[in-house]
Short mmCIF file of N, CA and C in Angstrom, two decimals:
data_model
loop_
_atom_site.label_atom_id
_atom_site.label_comp_id
_atom_site.label_asym_id
_atom_site.label_seq_id
_atom_site.Cartn_x
_atom_site.Cartn_y
_atom_site.Cartn_z
N GLY P 1 128.26 132.05 108.25
CA GLY P 1 129.45 132.46 107.50
C GLY P 1 130.12 131.26 106.84
N PHE P 2 131.26 131.51 106.27
CA PHE P 2 131.97 130.42 105.61
C PHE P 2 133.46 130.55 105.89
N SER P 3 134.17 129.45 105.72
CA SER P 3 135.61 129.47 105.98
C SER P 3 136.38 129.49 104.67
N LEU P 4 137.65 129.81 104.75
CA LEU P 4 138.48 129.87 103.55
C LEU P 4 138.57 128.49 102.91
N LEU P 5 138.56 127.45 103.74
CA LEU P 5 138.64 126.09 103.22
C LEU P 5 137.44 125.78 102.35
N GLU P 6 136.25 126.16 102.83
CA GLU P 6 135.04 125.90 102.05
C GLU P 6 135.12 126.63 100.71
N LEU P 7 135.59 127.87 100.75
CA LEU P 7 135.70 128.65 99.52
C LEU P 7 136.66 127.96 98.55
N THR P 8 137.78 127.45 99.08
CA THR P 8 138.75 126.77 98.22
C THR P 8 138.14 125.52 97.61
N GLU P 9 137.40 124.76 98.43
CA GLU P 9 136.78 123.53 97.92
C GLU P 9 135.78 123.87 96.82
N GLU P 10 134.98 124.92 97.04
CA GLU P 10 133.99 125.30 96.03
C GLU P 10 134.69 125.71 94.74
N THR P 11 135.77 126.47 94.87
CA THR P 11 136.49 126.94 93.68
C THR P 11 137.06 125.77 92.89
N SER P 12 137.71 124.82 93.59
CA SER P 12 138.30 123.68 92.90
C SER P 12 137.20 122.83 92.27
N MET P 13 136.05 122.74 92.97
CA MET P 13 134.94 121.97 92.42
C MET P 13 134.42 122.63 91.15
N LEU P 14 134.30 123.96 91.17
CA LEU P 14 133.80 124.68 90.00
C LEU P 14 134.76 124.51 88.84
N SER P 15 136.06 124.64 89.07
CA SER P 15 137.02 124.50 87.98
C SER P 15 137.00 123.07 87.45
N HIS P 16 136.75 122.09 88.33
CA HIS P 16 136.67 120.70 87.90
C HIS P 16 135.46 120.52 86.98
N LEU P 17 134.32 121.07 87.38
CA LEU P 17 133.12 120.97 86.55
C LEU P 17 133.35 121.67 85.22
N LYS P 18 133.97 122.84 85.26
CA LYS P 18 134.25 123.60 84.04
C LYS P 18 135.13 122.76 83.11
N LYS P 19 136.12 122.07 83.68
CA LYS P 19 137.00 121.23 82.88
C LYS P 19 136.20 120.12 82.22
N GLU P 20 135.31 119.48 82.98
CA GLU P 20 134.50 118.39 82.42
C GLU P 20 133.64 118.91 81.28
N VAL P 21 133.03 120.07 81.47
CA VAL P 21 132.17 120.64 80.43
C VAL P 21 132.99 120.90 79.17
N GLU P 22 134.17 121.49 79.33
CA GLU P 22 135.01 121.77 78.17
C GLU P 22 135.40 120.48 77.47
N THR P 23 135.59 119.41 78.26
CA THR P 23 135.98 118.13 77.66
C THR P 23 134.82 117.50 76.90
N HIS P 24 133.62 117.59 77.47
CA HIS P 24 132.46 116.96 76.84
C HIS P 24 131.97 117.76 75.64
N TYR P 25 132.05 119.08 75.73
CA TYR P 25 131.59 119.89 74.62
C TYR P 25 132.79 120.58 73.99
#
């Protein structure tokens, strides 16, 4: 299973990657 903390970390990581992609492209 997974914890809420892991889910939060994954979400923030995804939004960070999305931000980088939007910045680069």
